[in-house]
Tab-separated table of C-alpha atoms and ligand atoms in Angstrom:
chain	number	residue	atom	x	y	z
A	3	UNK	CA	80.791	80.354	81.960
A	4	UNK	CA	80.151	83.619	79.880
A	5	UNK	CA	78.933	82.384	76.439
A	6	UNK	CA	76.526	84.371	75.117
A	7	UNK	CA	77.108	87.315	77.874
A	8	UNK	CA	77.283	91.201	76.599
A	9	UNK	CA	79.821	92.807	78.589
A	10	UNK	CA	79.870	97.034	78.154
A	11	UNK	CA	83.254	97.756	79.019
A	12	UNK	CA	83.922	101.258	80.026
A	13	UNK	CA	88.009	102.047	80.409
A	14	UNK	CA	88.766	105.547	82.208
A	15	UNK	CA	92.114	107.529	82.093
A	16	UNK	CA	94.121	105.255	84.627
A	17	UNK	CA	97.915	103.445	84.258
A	18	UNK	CA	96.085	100.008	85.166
A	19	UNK	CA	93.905	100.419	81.680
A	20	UNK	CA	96.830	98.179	80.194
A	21	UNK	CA	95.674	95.414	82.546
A	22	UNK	CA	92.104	95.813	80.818
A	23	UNK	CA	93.770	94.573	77.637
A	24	UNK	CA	94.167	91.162	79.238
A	25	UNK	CA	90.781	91.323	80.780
A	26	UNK	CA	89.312	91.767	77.386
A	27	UNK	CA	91.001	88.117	76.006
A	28	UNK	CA	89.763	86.189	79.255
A	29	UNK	CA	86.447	87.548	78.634
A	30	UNK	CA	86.367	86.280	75.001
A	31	UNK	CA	88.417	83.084	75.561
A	32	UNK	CA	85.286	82.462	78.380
A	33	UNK	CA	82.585	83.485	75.313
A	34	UNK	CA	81.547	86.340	76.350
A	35	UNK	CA	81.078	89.792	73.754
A	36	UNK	CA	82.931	92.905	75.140
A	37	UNK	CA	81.912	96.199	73.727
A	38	UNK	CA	84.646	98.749	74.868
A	39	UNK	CA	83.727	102.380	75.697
A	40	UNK	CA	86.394	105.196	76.437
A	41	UNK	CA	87.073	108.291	78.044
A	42	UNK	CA	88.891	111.030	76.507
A	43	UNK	CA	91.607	110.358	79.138
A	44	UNK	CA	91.629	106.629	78.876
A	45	UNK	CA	92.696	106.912	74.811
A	46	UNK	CA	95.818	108.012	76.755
A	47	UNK	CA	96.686	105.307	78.145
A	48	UNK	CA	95.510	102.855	75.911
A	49	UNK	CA	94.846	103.038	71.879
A	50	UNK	CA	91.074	102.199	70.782
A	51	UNK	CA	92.631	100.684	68.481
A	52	UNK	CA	94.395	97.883	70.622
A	53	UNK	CA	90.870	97.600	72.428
A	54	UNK	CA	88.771	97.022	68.952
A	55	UNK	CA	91.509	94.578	67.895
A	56	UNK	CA	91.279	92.554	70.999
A	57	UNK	CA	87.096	92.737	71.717
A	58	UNK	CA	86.639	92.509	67.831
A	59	UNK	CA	84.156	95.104	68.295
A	60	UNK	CA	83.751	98.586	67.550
A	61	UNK	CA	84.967	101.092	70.047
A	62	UNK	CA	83.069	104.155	71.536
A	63	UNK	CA	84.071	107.228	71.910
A	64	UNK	CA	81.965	110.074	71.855
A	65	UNK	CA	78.560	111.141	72.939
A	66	UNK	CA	77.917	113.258	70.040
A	67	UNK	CA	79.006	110.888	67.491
A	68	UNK	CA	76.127	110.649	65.107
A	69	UNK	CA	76.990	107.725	63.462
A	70	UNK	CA	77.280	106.012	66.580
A	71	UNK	CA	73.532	107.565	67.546
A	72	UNK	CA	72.471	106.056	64.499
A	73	UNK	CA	73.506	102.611	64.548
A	74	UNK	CA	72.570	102.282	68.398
A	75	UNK	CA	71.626	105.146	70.921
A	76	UNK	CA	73.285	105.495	73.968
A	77	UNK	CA	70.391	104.450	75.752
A	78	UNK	CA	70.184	101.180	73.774
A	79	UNK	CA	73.574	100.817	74.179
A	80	UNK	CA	73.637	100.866	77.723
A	81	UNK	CA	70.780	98.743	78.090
A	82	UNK	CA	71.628	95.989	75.456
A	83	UNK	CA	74.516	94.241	78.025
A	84	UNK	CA	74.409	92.015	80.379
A	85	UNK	CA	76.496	93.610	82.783
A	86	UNK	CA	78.622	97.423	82.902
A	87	UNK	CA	82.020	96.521	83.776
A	88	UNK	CA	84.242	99.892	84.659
A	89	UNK	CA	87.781	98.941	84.600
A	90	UNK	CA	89.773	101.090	85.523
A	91	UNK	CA	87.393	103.140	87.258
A	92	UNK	CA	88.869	106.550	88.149
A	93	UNK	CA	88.353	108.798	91.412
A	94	UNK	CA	87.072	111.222	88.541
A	95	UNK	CA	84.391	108.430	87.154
A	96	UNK	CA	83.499	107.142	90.426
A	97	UNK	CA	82.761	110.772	91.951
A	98	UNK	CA	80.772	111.461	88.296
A	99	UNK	CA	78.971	108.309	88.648
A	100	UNK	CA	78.064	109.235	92.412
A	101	UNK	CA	76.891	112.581	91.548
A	102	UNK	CA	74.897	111.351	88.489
A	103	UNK	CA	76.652	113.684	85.892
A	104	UNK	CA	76.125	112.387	82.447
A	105	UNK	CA	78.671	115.193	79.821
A	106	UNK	CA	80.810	112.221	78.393
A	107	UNK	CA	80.128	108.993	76.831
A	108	UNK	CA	80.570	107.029	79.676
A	109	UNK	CA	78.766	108.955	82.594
A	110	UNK	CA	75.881	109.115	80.245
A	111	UNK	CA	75.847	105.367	79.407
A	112	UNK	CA	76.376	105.019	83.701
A	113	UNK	CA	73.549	107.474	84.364
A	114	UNK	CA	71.593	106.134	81.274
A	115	UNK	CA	71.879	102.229	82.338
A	116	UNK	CA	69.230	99.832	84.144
A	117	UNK	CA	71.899	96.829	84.157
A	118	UNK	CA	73.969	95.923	87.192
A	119	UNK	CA	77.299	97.907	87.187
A	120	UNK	CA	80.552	96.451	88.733
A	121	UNK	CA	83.467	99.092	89.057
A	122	UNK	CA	87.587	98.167	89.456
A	123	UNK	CA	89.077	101.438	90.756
A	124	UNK	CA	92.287	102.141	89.833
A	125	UNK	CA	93.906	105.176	91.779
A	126	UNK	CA	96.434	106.322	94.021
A	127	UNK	CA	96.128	105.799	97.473
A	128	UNK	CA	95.781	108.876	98.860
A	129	UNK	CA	93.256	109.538	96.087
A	130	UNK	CA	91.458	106.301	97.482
A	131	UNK	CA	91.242	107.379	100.985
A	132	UNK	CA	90.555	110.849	100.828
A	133	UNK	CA	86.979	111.680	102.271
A	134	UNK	CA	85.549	112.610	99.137
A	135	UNK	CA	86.400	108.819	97.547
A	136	UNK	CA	85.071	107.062	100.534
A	137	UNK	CA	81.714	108.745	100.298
A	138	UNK	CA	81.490	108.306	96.419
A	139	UNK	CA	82.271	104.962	97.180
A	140	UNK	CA	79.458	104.810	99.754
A	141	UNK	CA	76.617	106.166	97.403
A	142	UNK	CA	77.811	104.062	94.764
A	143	UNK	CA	77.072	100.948	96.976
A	144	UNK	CA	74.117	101.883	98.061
A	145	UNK	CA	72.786	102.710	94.883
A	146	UNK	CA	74.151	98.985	94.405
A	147	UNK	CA	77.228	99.427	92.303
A	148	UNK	CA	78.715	96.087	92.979
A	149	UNK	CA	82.962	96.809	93.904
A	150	UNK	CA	86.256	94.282	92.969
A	151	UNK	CA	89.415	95.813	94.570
A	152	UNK	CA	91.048	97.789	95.118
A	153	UNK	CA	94.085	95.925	96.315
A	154	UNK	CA	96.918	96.729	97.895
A	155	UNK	CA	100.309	96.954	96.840
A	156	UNK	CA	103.239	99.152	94.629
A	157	UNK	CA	102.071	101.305	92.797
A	158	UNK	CA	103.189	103.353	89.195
A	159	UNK	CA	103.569	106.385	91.237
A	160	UNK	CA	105.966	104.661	93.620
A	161	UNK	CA	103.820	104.692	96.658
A	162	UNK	CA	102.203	101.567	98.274
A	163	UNK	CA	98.743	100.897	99.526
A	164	UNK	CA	95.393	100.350	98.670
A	165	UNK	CA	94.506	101.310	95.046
A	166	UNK	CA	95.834	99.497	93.137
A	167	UNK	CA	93.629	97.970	90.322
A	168	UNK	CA	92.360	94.002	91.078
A	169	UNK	CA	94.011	91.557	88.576
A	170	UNK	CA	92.553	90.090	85.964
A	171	UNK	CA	91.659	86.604	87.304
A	172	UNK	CA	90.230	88.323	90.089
A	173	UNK	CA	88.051	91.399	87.987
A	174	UNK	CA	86.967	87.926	86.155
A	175	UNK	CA	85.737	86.191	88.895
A	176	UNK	CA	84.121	88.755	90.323
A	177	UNK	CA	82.140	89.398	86.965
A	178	UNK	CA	81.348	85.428	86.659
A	179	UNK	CA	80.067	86.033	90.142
A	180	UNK	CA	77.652	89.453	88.992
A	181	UNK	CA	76.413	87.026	85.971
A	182	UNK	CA	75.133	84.036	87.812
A	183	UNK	CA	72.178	83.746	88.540
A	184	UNK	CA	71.124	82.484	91.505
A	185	UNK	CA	69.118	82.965	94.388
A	186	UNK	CA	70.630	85.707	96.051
A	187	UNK	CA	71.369	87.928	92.943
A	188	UNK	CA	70.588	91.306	93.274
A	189	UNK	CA	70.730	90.823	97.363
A	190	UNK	CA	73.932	92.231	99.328
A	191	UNK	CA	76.132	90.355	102.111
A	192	UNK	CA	78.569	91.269	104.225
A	193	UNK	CA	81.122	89.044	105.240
A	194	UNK	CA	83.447	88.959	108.150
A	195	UNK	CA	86.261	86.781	108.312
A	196	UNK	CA	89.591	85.424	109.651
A	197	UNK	CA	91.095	86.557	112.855
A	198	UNK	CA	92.123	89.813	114.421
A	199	UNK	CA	95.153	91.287	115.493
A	200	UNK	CA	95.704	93.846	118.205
A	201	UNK	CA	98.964	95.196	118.535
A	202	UNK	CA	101.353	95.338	121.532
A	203	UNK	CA	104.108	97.444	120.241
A	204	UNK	CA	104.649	98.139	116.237
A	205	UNK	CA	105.907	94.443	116.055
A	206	UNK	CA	104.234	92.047	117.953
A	207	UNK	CA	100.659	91.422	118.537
A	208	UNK	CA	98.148	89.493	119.956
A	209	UNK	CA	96.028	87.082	117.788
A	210	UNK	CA	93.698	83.609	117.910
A	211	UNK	CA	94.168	80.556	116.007
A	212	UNK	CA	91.442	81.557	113.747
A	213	UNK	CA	92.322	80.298	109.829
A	214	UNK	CA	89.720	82.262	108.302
A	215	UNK	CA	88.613	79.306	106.307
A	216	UNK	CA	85.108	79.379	107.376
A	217	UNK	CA	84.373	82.848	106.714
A	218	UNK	CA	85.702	82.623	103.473
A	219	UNK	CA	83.725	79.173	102.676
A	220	UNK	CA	80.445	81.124	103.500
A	221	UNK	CA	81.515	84.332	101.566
A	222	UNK	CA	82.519	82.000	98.389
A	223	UNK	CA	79.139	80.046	98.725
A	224	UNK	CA	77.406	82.977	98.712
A	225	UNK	CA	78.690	84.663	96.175
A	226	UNK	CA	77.943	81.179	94.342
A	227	UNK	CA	74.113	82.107	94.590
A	228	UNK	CA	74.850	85.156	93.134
A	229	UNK	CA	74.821	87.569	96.349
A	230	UNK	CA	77.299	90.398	96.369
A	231	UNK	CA	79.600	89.810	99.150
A	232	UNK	CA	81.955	92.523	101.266
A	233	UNK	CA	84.966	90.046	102.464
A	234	UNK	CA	85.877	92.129	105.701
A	235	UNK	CA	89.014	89.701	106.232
A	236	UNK	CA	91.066	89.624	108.733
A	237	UNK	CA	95.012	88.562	108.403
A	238	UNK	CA	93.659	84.886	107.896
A	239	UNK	CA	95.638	82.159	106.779
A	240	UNK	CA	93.734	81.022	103.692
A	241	UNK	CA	93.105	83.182	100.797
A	242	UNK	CA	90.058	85.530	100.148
A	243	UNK	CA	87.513	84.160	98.161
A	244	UNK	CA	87.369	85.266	94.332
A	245	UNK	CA	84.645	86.858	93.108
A	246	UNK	CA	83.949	88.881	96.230
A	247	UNK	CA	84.995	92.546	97.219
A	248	UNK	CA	87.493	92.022	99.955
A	249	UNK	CA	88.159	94.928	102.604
A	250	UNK	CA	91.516	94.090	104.485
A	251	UNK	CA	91.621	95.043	108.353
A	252	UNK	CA	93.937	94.117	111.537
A	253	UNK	CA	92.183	95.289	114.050
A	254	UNK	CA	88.806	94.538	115.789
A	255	UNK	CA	87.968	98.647	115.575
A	256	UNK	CA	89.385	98.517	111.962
A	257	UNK	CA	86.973	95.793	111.467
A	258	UNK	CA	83.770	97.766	113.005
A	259	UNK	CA	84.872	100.640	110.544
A	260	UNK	CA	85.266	98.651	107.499
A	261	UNK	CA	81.762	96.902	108.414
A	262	UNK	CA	80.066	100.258	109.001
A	263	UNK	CA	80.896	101.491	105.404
A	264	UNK	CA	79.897	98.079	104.024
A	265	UNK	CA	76.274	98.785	104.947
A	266	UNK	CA	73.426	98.892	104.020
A	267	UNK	CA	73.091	95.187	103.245
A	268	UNK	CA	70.718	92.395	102.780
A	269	UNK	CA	72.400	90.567	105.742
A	270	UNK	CA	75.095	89.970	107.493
A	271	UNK	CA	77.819	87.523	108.478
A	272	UNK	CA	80.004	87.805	111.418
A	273	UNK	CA	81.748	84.798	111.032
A	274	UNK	CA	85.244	86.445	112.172
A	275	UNK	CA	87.149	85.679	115.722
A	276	UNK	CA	87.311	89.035	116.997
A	277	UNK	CA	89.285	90.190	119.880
A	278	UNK	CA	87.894	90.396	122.414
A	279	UNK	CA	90.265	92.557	124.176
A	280	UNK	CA	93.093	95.038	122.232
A	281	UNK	CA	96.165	96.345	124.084
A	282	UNK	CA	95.194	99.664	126.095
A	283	UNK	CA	98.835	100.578	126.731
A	284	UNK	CA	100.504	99.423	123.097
A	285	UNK	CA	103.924	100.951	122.914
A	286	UNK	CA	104.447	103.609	119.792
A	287	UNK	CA	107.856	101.846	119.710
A	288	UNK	CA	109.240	98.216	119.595
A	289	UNK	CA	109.419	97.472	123.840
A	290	UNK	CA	112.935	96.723	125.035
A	291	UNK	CA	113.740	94.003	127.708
A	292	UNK	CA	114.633	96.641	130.772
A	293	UNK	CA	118.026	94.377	131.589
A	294	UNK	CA	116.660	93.490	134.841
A	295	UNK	CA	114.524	90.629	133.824
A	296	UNK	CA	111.180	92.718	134.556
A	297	UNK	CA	108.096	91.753	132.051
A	298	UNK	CA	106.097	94.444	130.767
A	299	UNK	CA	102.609	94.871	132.360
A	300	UNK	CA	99.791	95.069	129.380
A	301	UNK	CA	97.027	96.548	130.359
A	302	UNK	CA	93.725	95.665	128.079
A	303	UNK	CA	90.454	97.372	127.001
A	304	UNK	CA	87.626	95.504	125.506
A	305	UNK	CA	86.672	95.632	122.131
A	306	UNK	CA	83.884	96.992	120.427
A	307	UNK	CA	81.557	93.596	119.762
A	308	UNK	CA	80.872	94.356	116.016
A	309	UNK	CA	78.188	91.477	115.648
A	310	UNK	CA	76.059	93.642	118.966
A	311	UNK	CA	76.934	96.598	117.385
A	312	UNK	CA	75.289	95.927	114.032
A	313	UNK	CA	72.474	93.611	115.124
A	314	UNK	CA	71.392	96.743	117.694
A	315	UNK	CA	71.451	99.081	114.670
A	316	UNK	CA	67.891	100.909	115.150
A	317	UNK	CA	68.369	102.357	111.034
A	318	UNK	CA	69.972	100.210	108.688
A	319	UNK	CA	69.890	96.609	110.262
A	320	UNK	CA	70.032	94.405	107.368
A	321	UNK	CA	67.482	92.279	107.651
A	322	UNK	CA	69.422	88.622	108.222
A	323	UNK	CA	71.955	88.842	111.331
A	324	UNK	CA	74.070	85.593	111.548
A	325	UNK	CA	76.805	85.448	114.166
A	326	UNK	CA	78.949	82.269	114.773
A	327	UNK	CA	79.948	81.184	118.166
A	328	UNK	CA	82.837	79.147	119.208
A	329	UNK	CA	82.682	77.383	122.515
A	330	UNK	CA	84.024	75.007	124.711
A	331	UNK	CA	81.460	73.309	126.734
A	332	UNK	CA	77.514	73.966	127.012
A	333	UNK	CA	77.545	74.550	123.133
A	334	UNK	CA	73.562	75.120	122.958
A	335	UNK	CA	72.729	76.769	126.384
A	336	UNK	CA	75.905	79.196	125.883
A	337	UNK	CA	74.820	79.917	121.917
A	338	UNK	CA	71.026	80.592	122.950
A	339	UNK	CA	72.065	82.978	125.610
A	340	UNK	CA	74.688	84.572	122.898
A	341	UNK	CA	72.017	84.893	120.244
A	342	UNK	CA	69.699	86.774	122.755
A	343	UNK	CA	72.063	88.807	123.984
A	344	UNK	CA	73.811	89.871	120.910
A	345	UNK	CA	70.481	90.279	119.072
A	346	UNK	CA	71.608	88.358	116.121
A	347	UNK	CA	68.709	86.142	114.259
A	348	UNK	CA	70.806	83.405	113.881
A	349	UNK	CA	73.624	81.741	115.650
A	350	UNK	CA	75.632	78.991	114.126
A	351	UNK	CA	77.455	77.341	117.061
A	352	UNK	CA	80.146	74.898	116.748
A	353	UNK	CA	82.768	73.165	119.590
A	354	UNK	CA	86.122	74.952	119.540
A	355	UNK	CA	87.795	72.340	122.237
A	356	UNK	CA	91.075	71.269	121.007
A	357	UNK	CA	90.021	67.758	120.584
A	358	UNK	CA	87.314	68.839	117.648
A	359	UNK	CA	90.256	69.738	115.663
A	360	UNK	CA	87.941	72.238	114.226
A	361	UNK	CA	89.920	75.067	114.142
A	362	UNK	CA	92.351	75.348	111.391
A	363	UNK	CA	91.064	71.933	110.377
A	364	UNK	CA	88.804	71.392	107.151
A	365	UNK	CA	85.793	70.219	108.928
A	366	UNK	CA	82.847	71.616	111.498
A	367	UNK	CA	80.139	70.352	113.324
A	368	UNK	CA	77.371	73.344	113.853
A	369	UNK	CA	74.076	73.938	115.377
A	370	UNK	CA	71.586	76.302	114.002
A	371	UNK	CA	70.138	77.986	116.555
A	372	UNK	CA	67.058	80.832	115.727
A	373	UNK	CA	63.947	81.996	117.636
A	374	UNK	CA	62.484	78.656	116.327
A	375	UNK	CA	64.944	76.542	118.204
A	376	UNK	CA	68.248	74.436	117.868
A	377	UNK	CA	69.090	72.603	114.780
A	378	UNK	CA	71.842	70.089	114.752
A	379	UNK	CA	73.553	69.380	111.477
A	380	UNK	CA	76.373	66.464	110.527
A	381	UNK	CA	80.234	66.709	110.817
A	382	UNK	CA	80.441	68.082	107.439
A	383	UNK	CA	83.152	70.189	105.242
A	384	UNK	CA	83.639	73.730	106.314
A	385	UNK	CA	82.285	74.139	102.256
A	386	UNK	CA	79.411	71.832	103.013
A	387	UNK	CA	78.451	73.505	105.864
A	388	UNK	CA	79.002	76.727	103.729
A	389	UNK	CA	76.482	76.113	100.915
A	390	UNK	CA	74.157	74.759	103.584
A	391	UNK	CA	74.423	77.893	105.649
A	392	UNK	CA	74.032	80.395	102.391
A	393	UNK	CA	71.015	78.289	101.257
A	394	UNK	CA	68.990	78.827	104.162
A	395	UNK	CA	69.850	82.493	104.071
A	396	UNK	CA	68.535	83.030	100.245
A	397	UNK	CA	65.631	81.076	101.305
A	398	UNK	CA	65.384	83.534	104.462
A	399	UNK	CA	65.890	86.804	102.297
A	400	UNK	CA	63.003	85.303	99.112
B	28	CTP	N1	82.072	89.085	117.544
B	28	CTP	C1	82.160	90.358	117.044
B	28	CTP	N2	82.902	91.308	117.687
B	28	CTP	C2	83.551	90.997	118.840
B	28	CTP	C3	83.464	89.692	119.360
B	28	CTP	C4	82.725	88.760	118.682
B	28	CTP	O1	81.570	90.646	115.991
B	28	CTP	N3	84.262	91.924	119.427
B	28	CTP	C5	81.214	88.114	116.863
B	28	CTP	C6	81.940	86.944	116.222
B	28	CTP	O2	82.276	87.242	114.886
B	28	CTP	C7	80.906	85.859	116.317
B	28	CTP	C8	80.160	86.170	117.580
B	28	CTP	O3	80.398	87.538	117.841
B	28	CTP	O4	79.961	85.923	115.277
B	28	CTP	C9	80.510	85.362	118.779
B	28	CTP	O5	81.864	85.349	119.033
B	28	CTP	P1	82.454	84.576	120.289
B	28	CTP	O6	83.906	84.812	120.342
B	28	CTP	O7	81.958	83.174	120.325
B	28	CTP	O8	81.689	85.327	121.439
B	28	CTP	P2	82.176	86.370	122.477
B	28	CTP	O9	81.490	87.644	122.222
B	28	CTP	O10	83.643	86.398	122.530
B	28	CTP	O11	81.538	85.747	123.781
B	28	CTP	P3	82.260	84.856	124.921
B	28	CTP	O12	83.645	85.334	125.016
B	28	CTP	O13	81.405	85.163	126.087
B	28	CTP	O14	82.115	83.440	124.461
């Protein structure tokens, strides 16, 4: 998949730099060349000499190394890859990167470079979610940086949340994915996914039958043509496509949030089943029965409609809106009305009745439906109808 691929490698100063050890043998094992770079902090964590032994290349270190400037500037340097993998990528990179400093090796091989740049932060999670990392974050995606991870989970300094660095399979993936070529390289897609969950009290919820298995069949296909994709998933029942950055949510309002910092973006998928309604009175604690057989009253609100929302954006619309519609009866007349009155481009409509067996099941039958009419296509895979769907957008976005 990678023979013949440069990869510049830049490790910061984070714990999950022993995790880019591994990265650098799955890299070579696929053929590709890794040339590592480090901070000053990252030689901390791990030894240049472990990463020469392993990449079977020279390391670099230091801006004002002459030899270095000699055999290769910085600017060649930068330039001579195929693709600028950051792994780990530090809150302190990240923010240097976003303000376009360039007074270490690495900033000045980020600010110096014309190749696309995929970053795996590493940090804690507090780090992660302050302010100041979410709008670093931002620029960086608009200035296309493409993302993998954070995920969730434990982390070395014994809290738990998002920040942790992706794993290796995953950070691989995700650069097979920046490598291909493809139609949609270069282009931007956001994804949404699975199904949403609106609490009653802090244990129970309300939620649809959703599997998330479309979504993530469209997000996977288009990351196959080389798009990057934002996976804004849902709890879903299949697993998130590799390859793509995936933004966990619960909520339908989580959802509009996570989509809101996805953009700007080429297009966009809603291909999640919102909520339409959350819980206006959800309990801060676990309900109790009341003894005397009395059911609690919920009261509910409606949800934001995030597909409306976006496809109304007056600044910023990306320029492909696809919703999905799932209905019951009147599939075309009730998916021409939605498309109009969401203001989406593109509707793909499919028949949720129980009979279908479409939901949760491996297979859909869809209409198209755009300005230029209805088209109907074949009972096909949810895949099939996948690589269909994310062919017609690359030929939309040429
Ligand atoms: N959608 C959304 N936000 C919502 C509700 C729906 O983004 N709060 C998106 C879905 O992801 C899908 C499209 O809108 O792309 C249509 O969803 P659907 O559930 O079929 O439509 P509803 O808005 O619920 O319309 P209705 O209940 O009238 O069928």
């Amino acid at each position: 998949m990678l023979s013949g691929k440069r990869i510049l490698l830049i490790v910061a100063g984070g714990i999950a730099a022993y995790k880019t050890l591994d990265l650098i043998r799955r890299l070579r094992e696929r053929g590709a060349a890794v040339i590592p770079v480090v901070t000053r902090a990252a030689e901390q964590f791990v030894t240049p000499l472990s990463l020469s032994a392993l990449a079977g290349e020279k390391v670099y270190r230091d801006l004002f190394d002459l030899t270095d400037e000699a055999e290769m500037g910085h600017i060649q340097l930068s330039r001579a890859a195929d693709l600028v993998v950051v792994a780990p990528a530090t809150a302190d990179l990240m923010a240097k990167m976003a303000g376009g400093h360039a007074d270490d090796l690495a900033s000045t091989l980020l600010l110096a470079t014309d190749t696309p740049v995929l970053v795996a932060p590493a940090m804690n999670v507090r780090m992660w979610q302050h302010p100041a990392t979410r709008r670093n974050a931002e620029a960086l995606r608009s200035d296309g940086v493409r993302f993998v991870g954070p995920n969730d989970g434990d982390m070395a300094c014994g809290e738990y949340g998002p920040g942790r660095m992706t794993e290796v399979p995953e950070i691989v993936a995700a650069i097979e994915a920046a490598l291909a070529g493809g139609p949609l390289r270069g282009k931007r897609i956001v994804v949404t996914s699975g199904p949403t969950h609106e609490p009653i009290d802090p244990v129970r919820y309300i939620a649809n039958r959703s599997s998330g298995a479309q979504g993530a069949a469209v997000a996977r296909a288009l990351a196959g043509l080389g798009a990057g994709v934002v996976f804004v998933s849902g709890p879903a029942a299949v697993p998130p496509p590799a390859g793509t950055e995936v933004v966990r949510v619960e909520t339908a309002r989580q959802m509009l949030e996570a989509v809101e910092a996805a953009l700007p973006a080429d297009a966009a998928v809603f291909a999640a089943a919102v909520a339409d309604w959350r819980v206006a009175n959800a309990a801060g604690q676990k309900m109790k029965k009341d003894g005397a057989g009395a059911a609690p009253a919920l009261e509910f609100a409606e949800n934001p409609d995030i597909l409306a929302t976006v496809a109304g954006l007056a600044e910023g619309r990306p320029r492909l809106v696809v919703g999905f519609a799932a209905e019951t009866e009147e599939i075309e007349a009730n998916a021409r009305a939605k498309r109009e009155r969401k203001g989406c481009d593109w509707i793909v409509a499919n028949d949720v009745s129980e009979a279908t067996g479409i939901m949760g099941g491996a297979e859909n039958e869809v209409m198209l439906i755009s300005a230029e009419g209805a088209e109907t296509w074949p009972r096909l895979s949810k895949d099939e109808v996948a690589r269909r769907l994310a062919q017609r957008i690359a030929e939309a976005l040429a």
